[in-house]
Amino acid sequence: MQDYEEYLDEILISEQDLQERIAGLGAQITEDYRGHKLHLICILRGGVMFLTDLMRSIKIPTTIDFMAVSSYGNNRQSTGQVRITLDLKDNIQDRDVLLVEDIVDSGYTIASVLDFLQTRHPKSLKVCALLNKPERREVEVPIDYCGFDIPNKFVFGYGLDIDEYHRNLPFIASVDLERYKPAG
Ligand code: IMP
Ligand code: MG
């Protein structure tokens, strides 16, 4: 495995900026859902770091569940077709559901997942995305809570991977694709 510094373009969002923004999102969510219980659904794997920090800053009764999807594109470009590879454990009917996602890029993933979840009749369904790449949007999706808008660059760290690596980094960095060679 290569060290990321060889192909680091720049650190786009520092650990401190991430933590401050996520605390702010948690406070806003706490206010908006006060008096309710909230069911957080995290999309694996990229959303995991964000979920664990976000849920610590939400101060109302909260439950969590996970789902996984795979898109039929290559690793850096998703297509319109998204397949559910891990379904939820719990029923979401009549519950206030907040979908927690790492990044909205083309929008296809969130759009498919929202369609899928709506068929199960939640009481409410909203989206919280850490990152948003508006320039790449191909399908309109509602983002109720958004951490940061970022430029059209491929990013890694804080849950997001490049060929499955670097999810463990505590910041968000962009990759210099000219200097990047996949490991292995
Ligand atoms: P969309 O369906 O095009 O909106 O893509 C969403 C998914 O693609 C995200 O959940 C990520 O897994 C992945 N993705 C999109 N952009 C990036 C990126 O810059 N770095 C890492 N993963 C990304
Ligand atoms: Mg990915």
PDB file of C-alpha atoms and ligand atoms in Angstrom:
ATOM      1  CA  MET A   1       0.000   0.000   0.000  1.00  0.00           C
ATOM      2  CA  GLN A   2       1.297   3.428  -0.925  1.00  0.00           C
ATOM      3  CA  ASP A   3       1.541   6.239   1.518  1.00  0.00           C
ATOM      4  CA  TYR A   4      -1.058   8.886   0.734  1.00  0.00           C
ATOM      5  CA  GLU A   5       1.430  11.760   0.856  1.00  0.00           C
ATOM      6  CA  GLU A   6       2.736  10.612  -2.528  1.00  0.00           C
ATOM      7  CA  TYR A   7      -0.525  11.547  -4.176  1.00  0.00           C
ATOM      8  CA  LEU A   8      -1.994  14.069  -1.788  1.00  0.00           C
ATOM      9  CA  ASP A   9      -3.293  17.103  -3.649  1.00  0.00           C
ATOM     10  CA  GLU A  10      -4.384  19.105  -0.600  1.00  0.00           C
ATOM     11  CA  ILE A  11      -6.092  18.752   2.743  1.00  0.00           C
ATOM     12  CA  LEU A  12      -9.508  20.209   1.999  1.00  0.00           C
ATOM     13  CA  ILE A  13     -11.054  19.956   5.466  1.00  0.00           C
ATOM     14  CA  SER A  14      -8.987  19.664   8.631  1.00  0.00           C
ATOM     15  CA  GLU A  15      -9.880  17.449  11.566  1.00  0.00           C
ATOM     16  CA  GLN A  16     -10.795  20.491  13.629  1.00  0.00           C
ATOM     17  CA  ASP A  17     -13.053  21.977  10.953  1.00  0.00           C
ATOM     18  CA  LEU A  18     -14.794  18.617  10.528  1.00  0.00           C
ATOM     19  CA  GLN A  19     -15.377  18.248  14.251  1.00  0.00           C
ATOM     20  CA  GLU A  20     -16.689  21.789  14.641  1.00  0.00           C
ATOM     21  CA  ARG A  21     -19.084  21.492  11.738  1.00  0.00           C
ATOM     22  CA  ILE A  22     -20.337  18.074  12.848  1.00  0.00           C
ATOM     23  CA  ALA A  23     -20.989  19.382  16.370  1.00  0.00           C
ATOM     24  CA  GLY A  24     -23.010  22.181  14.747  1.00  0.00           C
ATOM     25  CA  LEU A  25     -25.013  19.726  12.644  1.00  0.00           C
ATOM     26  CA  GLY A  26     -25.703  17.618  15.739  1.00  0.00           C
ATOM     27  CA  ALA A  27     -26.930  20.680  17.630  1.00  0.00           C
ATOM     28  CA  GLN A  28     -29.216  21.666  14.757  1.00  0.00           C
ATOM     29  CA  ILE A  29     -30.618  18.132  14.456  1.00  0.00           C
ATOM     30  CA  THR A  30     -31.187  18.044  18.222  1.00  0.00           C
ATOM     31  CA  GLU A  31     -33.203  21.257  17.986  1.00  0.00           C
ATOM     32  CA  ASP A  32     -35.206  20.176  14.940  1.00  0.00           C
ATOM     33  CA  TYR A  33     -36.217  16.799  16.409  1.00  0.00           C
ATOM     34  CA  ARG A  34     -36.655  17.868  20.034  1.00  0.00           C
ATOM     35  CA  GLY A  35     -39.456  15.852  21.678  1.00  0.00           C
ATOM     36  CA  HIS A  36     -39.039  13.052  19.113  1.00  0.00           C
ATOM     37  CA  LYS A  37     -36.949   9.930  18.801  1.00  0.00           C
ATOM     38  CA  LEU A  38     -34.614   9.748  15.848  1.00  0.00           C
ATOM     39  CA  HIS A  39     -33.589   6.702  13.842  1.00  0.00           C
ATOM     40  CA  LEU A  40     -30.262   7.184  12.052  1.00  0.00           C
ATOM     41  CA  ILE A  41     -29.522   5.048   9.013  1.00  0.00           C
ATOM     42  CA  CYS A  42     -25.907   4.954   7.945  1.00  0.00           C
ATOM     43  CA  ILE A  43     -24.862   3.897   4.474  1.00  0.00           C
ATOM     44  CA  LEU A  44     -21.831   1.638   4.712  1.00  0.00           C
ATOM     45  CA  ARG A  45     -18.996   1.978   4.497  1.00  0.00           C
ATOM     46  CA  GLY A  46     -18.179   5.625   3.872  1.00  0.00           C
ATOM     47  CA  GLY A  47     -20.684   7.039   6.360  1.00  0.00           C
ATOM     48  CA  VAL A  48     -19.340   5.248   9.424  1.00  0.00           C
ATOM     49  CA  MET A  49     -16.916   7.860  10.781  1.00  0.00           C
ATOM     50  CA  PHE A  50     -19.438  10.612  10.239  1.00  0.00           C
ATOM     51  CA  LEU A  51     -22.217   8.630  11.945  1.00  0.00           C
ATOM     52  CA  THR A  52     -20.169   7.922  15.056  1.00  0.00           C
ATOM     53  CA  ASP A  53     -19.154  11.548  15.535  1.00  0.00           C
ATOM     54  CA  LEU A  54     -22.547  12.951  14.578  1.00  0.00           C
ATOM     55  CA  MET A  55     -24.515  10.703  16.943  1.00  0.00           C
ATOM     56  CA  ARG A  56     -22.357  11.817  19.870  1.00  0.00           C
ATOM     57  CA  SER A  57     -23.497  15.381  19.338  1.00  0.00           C
ATOM     58  CA  ILE A  58     -27.208  14.546  19.032  1.00  0.00           C
ATOM     59  CA  LYS A  59     -28.862  14.953  22.427  1.00  0.00           C
ATOM     60  CA  ILE A  60     -32.220  13.226  21.916  1.00  0.00           C
ATOM     61  CA  PRO A  61     -33.049   9.486  22.076  1.00  0.00           C
ATOM     62  CA  THR A  62     -31.439   7.944  19.022  1.00  0.00           C
ATOM     63  CA  THR A  63     -31.215   4.508  17.446  1.00  0.00           C
ATOM     64  CA  ILE A  64     -29.024   3.413  14.544  1.00  0.00           C
ATOM     65  CA  ASP A  65     -29.152   0.944  11.695  1.00  0.00           C
ATOM     66  CA  PHE A  66     -27.006   0.249   8.647  1.00  0.00           C
ATOM     67  CA  MET A  67     -27.424  -0.518   5.015  1.00  0.00           C
ATOM     68  CA  ALA A  68     -25.036  -1.029   2.142  1.00  0.00           C
ATOM     69  CA  VAL A  69     -25.443  -0.383  -1.543  1.00  0.00           C
ATOM     70  CA  SER A  70     -23.285  -0.987  -4.533  1.00  0.00           C
ATOM     71  CA  SER A  71     -23.420   0.889  -7.742  1.00  0.00           C
ATOM     72  CA  TYR A  72     -22.747  -0.655 -11.103  1.00  0.00           C
ATOM     73  CA  GLY A  73     -20.162   1.917 -12.124  1.00  0.00           C
ATOM     74  CA  ASN A  74     -16.434   1.756 -11.628  1.00  0.00           C
ATOM     75  CA  ASN A  75     -14.850   2.901  -8.374  1.00  0.00           C
ATOM     76  CA  ARG A  76     -14.896   6.613  -9.009  1.00  0.00           C
ATOM     77  CA  GLN A  77     -18.059   7.089 -11.004  1.00  0.00           C
ATOM     78  CA  SER A  78     -21.461   5.767 -10.052  1.00  0.00           C
ATOM     79  CA  THR A  79     -24.214   4.990 -12.515  1.00  0.00           C
ATOM     80  CA  GLY A  80     -27.962   5.211 -12.332  1.00  0.00           C
ATOM     81  CA  GLN A  81     -28.250   1.625 -11.150  1.00  0.00           C
ATOM     82  CA  VAL A  82     -27.829   1.010  -7.448  1.00  0.00           C
ATOM     83  CA  ARG A  83     -28.279  -2.349  -5.762  1.00  0.00           C
ATOM     84  CA  ILE A  84     -29.003  -2.909  -2.053  1.00  0.00           C
ATOM     85  CA  THR A  85     -26.357  -5.311  -0.736  1.00  0.00           C
ATOM     86  CA  LEU A  86     -27.217  -5.093   2.969  1.00  0.00           C
ATOM     87  CA  ASP A  87     -30.734  -4.429   4.114  1.00  0.00           C
ATOM     88  CA  LEU A  88     -31.818  -2.785   7.365  1.00  0.00           C
ATOM     89  CA  LYS A  89     -32.233  -4.826  10.507  1.00  0.00           C
ATOM     90  CA  ASP A  90     -35.168  -2.854  11.919  1.00  0.00           C
ATOM     91  CA  ASN A  91     -38.549  -1.804  10.634  1.00  0.00           C
ATOM     92  CA  ILE A  92     -38.760   1.933   9.885  1.00  0.00           C
ATOM     93  CA  GLN A  93     -42.524   2.251   9.534  1.00  0.00           C
ATOM     94  CA  ASP A  94     -43.826   5.350  11.397  1.00  0.00           C
ATOM     95  CA  ARG A  95     -40.353   6.343  12.572  1.00  0.00           C
ATOM     96  CA  ASP A  96     -38.471   9.597  12.073  1.00  0.00           C
ATOM     97  CA  VAL A  97     -35.578   8.525   9.888  1.00  0.00           C
ATOM     98  CA  LEU A  98     -32.424  10.464   9.072  1.00  0.00           C
ATOM     99  CA  LEU A  99     -30.191   9.018   6.380  1.00  0.00           C
ATOM    100  CA  VAL A 100     -26.497   9.619   7.097  1.00  0.00           C
ATOM    101  CA  GLU A 101     -24.249   9.601   4.046  1.00  0.00           C
ATOM    102  CA  ASP A 102     -20.617  10.499   3.434  1.00  0.00           C
ATOM    103  CA  ILE A 103     -20.931  12.336   0.128  1.00  0.00           C
ATOM    104  CA  VAL A 104     -23.490  13.220  -2.511  1.00  0.00           C
ATOM    105  CA  ASP A 105     -21.827  13.198  -5.907  1.00  0.00           C
ATOM    106  CA  SER A 106     -24.040  12.364  -8.930  1.00  0.00           C
ATOM    107  CA  GLY A 107     -26.945  11.904  -6.488  1.00  0.00           C
ATOM    108  CA  TYR A 108     -27.880   8.451  -7.827  1.00  0.00           C
ATOM    109  CA  THR A 109     -27.081   6.615  -4.605  1.00  0.00           C
ATOM    110  CA  ILE A 110     -29.158   8.863  -2.350  1.00  0.00           C
ATOM    111  CA  ALA A 111     -32.001   9.014  -4.856  1.00  0.00           C
ATOM    112  CA  SER A 112     -32.243   5.198  -5.025  1.00  0.00           C
ATOM    113  CA  VAL A 113     -31.924   4.750  -1.280  1.00  0.00           C
ATOM    114  CA  LEU A 114     -34.634   7.344  -0.631  1.00  0.00           C
ATOM    115  CA  ASP A 115     -36.989   5.561  -3.060  1.00  0.00           C
ATOM    116  CA  PHE A 116     -36.248   2.267  -1.357  1.00  0.00           C
ATOM    117  CA  LEU A 117     -36.844   3.658   2.146  1.00  0.00           C
ATOM    118  CA  GLN A 118     -40.060   5.439   1.184  1.00  0.00           C
ATOM    119  CA  THR A 119     -41.627   2.097   0.257  1.00  0.00           C
ATOM    120  CA  ARG A 120     -41.359   1.187   3.960  1.00  0.00           C
ATOM    121  CA  HIS A 121     -43.431   4.174   5.090  1.00  0.00           C
ATOM    122  CA  PRO A 122     -41.306   6.053   7.608  1.00  0.00           C
ATOM    123  CA  LYS A 123     -43.069   8.884   9.441  1.00  0.00           C
ATOM    124  CA  SER A 124     -40.436  11.264   8.118  1.00  0.00           C
ATOM    125  CA  LEU A 125     -37.318  10.838   6.013  1.00  0.00           C
ATOM    126  CA  LYS A 126     -34.485  13.347   5.727  1.00  0.00           C
ATOM    127  CA  VAL A 127     -30.910  13.338   4.488  1.00  0.00           C
ATOM    128  CA  CYS A 128     -27.749  14.385   6.297  1.00  0.00           C
ATOM    129  CA  ALA A 129     -24.649  14.367   4.077  1.00  0.00           C
ATOM    130  CA  LEU A 130     -21.200  15.368   5.251  1.00  0.00           C
ATOM    131  CA  LEU A 131     -20.000  16.406   1.791  1.00  0.00           C
ATOM    132  CA  ASN A 132     -21.702  17.658  -1.327  1.00  0.00           C
ATOM    133  CA  LYS A 133     -20.197  18.035  -4.804  1.00  0.00           C
ATOM    134  CA  PRO A 134     -22.811  20.255  -6.504  1.00  0.00           C
ATOM    135  CA  GLU A 135     -20.952  20.397  -9.843  1.00  0.00           C
ATOM    136  CA  ARG A 136     -21.320  16.644 -10.313  1.00  0.00           C
ATOM    137  CA  ARG A 137     -25.056  16.379  -9.698  1.00  0.00           C
ATOM    138  CA  GLU A 138     -26.996  14.408 -12.304  1.00  0.00           C
ATOM    139  CA  VAL A 139     -30.190  13.819 -10.389  1.00  0.00           C
ATOM    140  CA  GLU A 140     -31.875  16.276  -8.053  1.00  0.00           C
ATOM    141  CA  VAL A 141     -31.816  15.122  -4.415  1.00  0.00           C
ATOM    142  CA  PRO A 142     -32.861  16.908  -1.226  1.00  0.00           C
ATOM    143  CA  ILE A 143     -30.056  17.398   1.308  1.00  0.00           C
ATOM    144  CA  ASP A 144     -31.633  18.572   4.540  1.00  0.00           C
ATOM    145  CA  TYR A 145     -28.373  18.798   6.481  1.00  0.00           C
ATOM    146  CA  CYS A 146     -25.112  19.337   4.633  1.00  0.00           C
ATOM    147  CA  GLY A 147     -21.659  19.565   6.188  1.00  0.00           C
ATOM    148  CA  PHE A 148     -19.597  21.097   3.389  1.00  0.00           C
ATOM    149  CA  ASP A 149     -19.872  21.850  -0.305  1.00  0.00           C
ATOM    150  CA  ILE A 150     -16.635  20.789  -1.987  1.00  0.00           C
ATOM    151  CA  PRO A 151     -15.173  21.294  -5.468  1.00  0.00           C
ATOM    152  CA  ASN A 152     -15.213  18.620  -8.136  1.00  0.00           C
ATOM    153  CA  LYS A 153     -12.229  16.645  -6.839  1.00  0.00           C
ATOM    154  CA  PHE A 154     -11.927  13.044  -5.728  1.00  0.00           C
ATOM    155  CA  VAL A 155     -11.495  13.034  -1.955  1.00  0.00           C
ATOM    156  CA  PHE A 156     -10.468  10.523   0.688  1.00  0.00           C
ATOM    157  CA  GLY A 157     -10.232  10.247   4.453  1.00  0.00           C
ATOM    158  CA  TYR A 158     -12.753  10.423   7.286  1.00  0.00           C
ATOM    159  CA  GLY A 159     -14.629   7.345   6.061  1.00  0.00           C
ATOM    160  CA  LEU A 160     -14.139   7.963   2.352  1.00  0.00           C
ATOM    161  CA  ASP A 161     -11.832   5.638   0.501  1.00  0.00           C
ATOM    162  CA  ILE A 162      -9.641   5.558  -2.483  1.00  0.00           C
ATOM    163  CA  ASP A 163      -9.658   1.917  -3.585  1.00  0.00           C
ATOM    164  CA  GLU A 164     -10.767   1.026  -0.022  1.00  0.00           C
ATOM    165  CA  TYR A 165      -7.783   2.690   1.685  1.00  0.00           C
ATOM    166  CA  HIS A 166      -7.466   5.752   3.900  1.00  0.00           C
ATOM    167  CA  ARG A 167     -10.909   5.678   5.500  1.00  0.00           C
ATOM    168  CA  ASN A 168      -9.104   5.984   8.853  1.00  0.00           C
ATOM    169  CA  LEU A 169      -7.609   9.426   8.239  1.00  0.00           C
ATOM    170  CA  PRO A 170      -9.206  12.088  10.482  1.00  0.00           C
ATOM    171  CA  PHE A 171      -9.364  14.759   7.735  1.00  0.00           C
ATOM    172  CA  ILE A 172     -10.671  15.078   4.170  1.00  0.00           C
ATOM    173  CA  ALA A 173      -8.013  15.286   1.459  1.00  0.00           C
ATOM    174  CA  SER A 174      -8.125  15.456  -2.311  1.00  0.00           C
ATOM    175  CA  VAL A 175      -6.083  13.144  -4.481  1.00  0.00           C
ATOM    176  CA  ASP A 176      -3.762  14.130  -7.292  1.00  0.00           C
ATOM    177  CA  LEU A 177      -4.933  11.528  -9.800  1.00  0.00           C
ATOM    178  CA  GLU A 178      -1.855  12.018 -11.983  1.00  0.00           C
ATOM    179  CA  ARG A 179       0.396  10.801  -9.188  1.00  0.00           C
ATOM    180  CA  TYR A 180      -1.947   8.096  -7.919  1.00  0.00           C
ATOM    181  CA  LYS A 181      -1.353   4.470  -8.814  1.00  0.00           C
ATOM    182  CA  PRO A 182      -3.656   1.844  -7.331  1.00  0.00           C
ATOM    183  CA  ALA A 183      -1.898  -0.456  -4.867  1.00  0.00           C
ATOM    184  CA  GLY A 184      -1.441  -4.159  -5.489  1.00  0.00           C
TER     185      GLY A 184
HETATM  186  P1  IMP B   1     -23.271   9.222  -6.118  1.00  0.00           P
HETATM  187  O1  IMP B   1     -24.210   8.059  -6.255  1.00  0.00           O
HETATM  188  O2  IMP B   1     -22.603   9.570  -7.425  1.00  0.00           O
HETATM  189  O3  IMP B   1     -23.904  10.422  -5.448  1.00  0.00           O
HETATM  190  O4  IMP B   1     -22.050   8.739  -5.260  1.00  0.00           O
HETATM  191  C1  IMP B   1     -22.116   8.497  -3.962  1.00  0.00           C
HETATM  192  C2  IMP B   1     -21.054   7.492  -3.523  1.00  0.00           C
HETATM  193  O5  IMP B   1     -19.884   7.487  -4.358  1.00  0.00           O
HETATM  194  C3  IMP B   1     -20.588   7.896  -2.155  1.00  0.00           C
HETATM  195  O6  IMP B   1     -21.368   7.279  -1.162  1.00  0.00           O
HETATM  196  C4  IMP B   1     -19.155   7.436  -2.144  1.00  0.00           C
HETATM  197  O7  IMP B   1     -19.085   6.089  -1.708  1.00  0.00           O
HETATM  198  C5  IMP B   1     -18.710   7.493  -3.569  1.00  0.00           C
HETATM  199  N1  IMP B   1     -17.945   8.734  -3.840  1.00  0.00           N
HETATM  200  C6  IMP B   1     -18.352   9.789  -4.578  1.00  0.00           C
HETATM  201  N2  IMP B   1     -17.405  10.740  -4.632  1.00  0.00           N
HETATM  202  C7  IMP B   1     -16.378  10.275  -3.891  1.00  0.00           C
HETATM  203  C8  IMP B   1     -15.079  10.824  -3.541  1.00  0.00           C
HETATM  204  O8  IMP B   1     -14.685  11.941  -3.925  1.00  0.00           O
HETATM  205  N3  IMP B   1     -14.307  10.037  -2.748  1.00  0.00           N
HETATM  206  C9  IMP B   1     -14.701   8.821  -2.297  1.00  0.00           C
HETATM  207  N4  IMP B   1     -15.887   8.273  -2.593  1.00  0.00           N
HETATM  208  C10 IMP B   1     -16.721   8.998  -3.382  1.00  0.00           C
HETATM  209 MG    MG B   2     -16.833   4.294  -1.951  1.00  0.00          MG
END
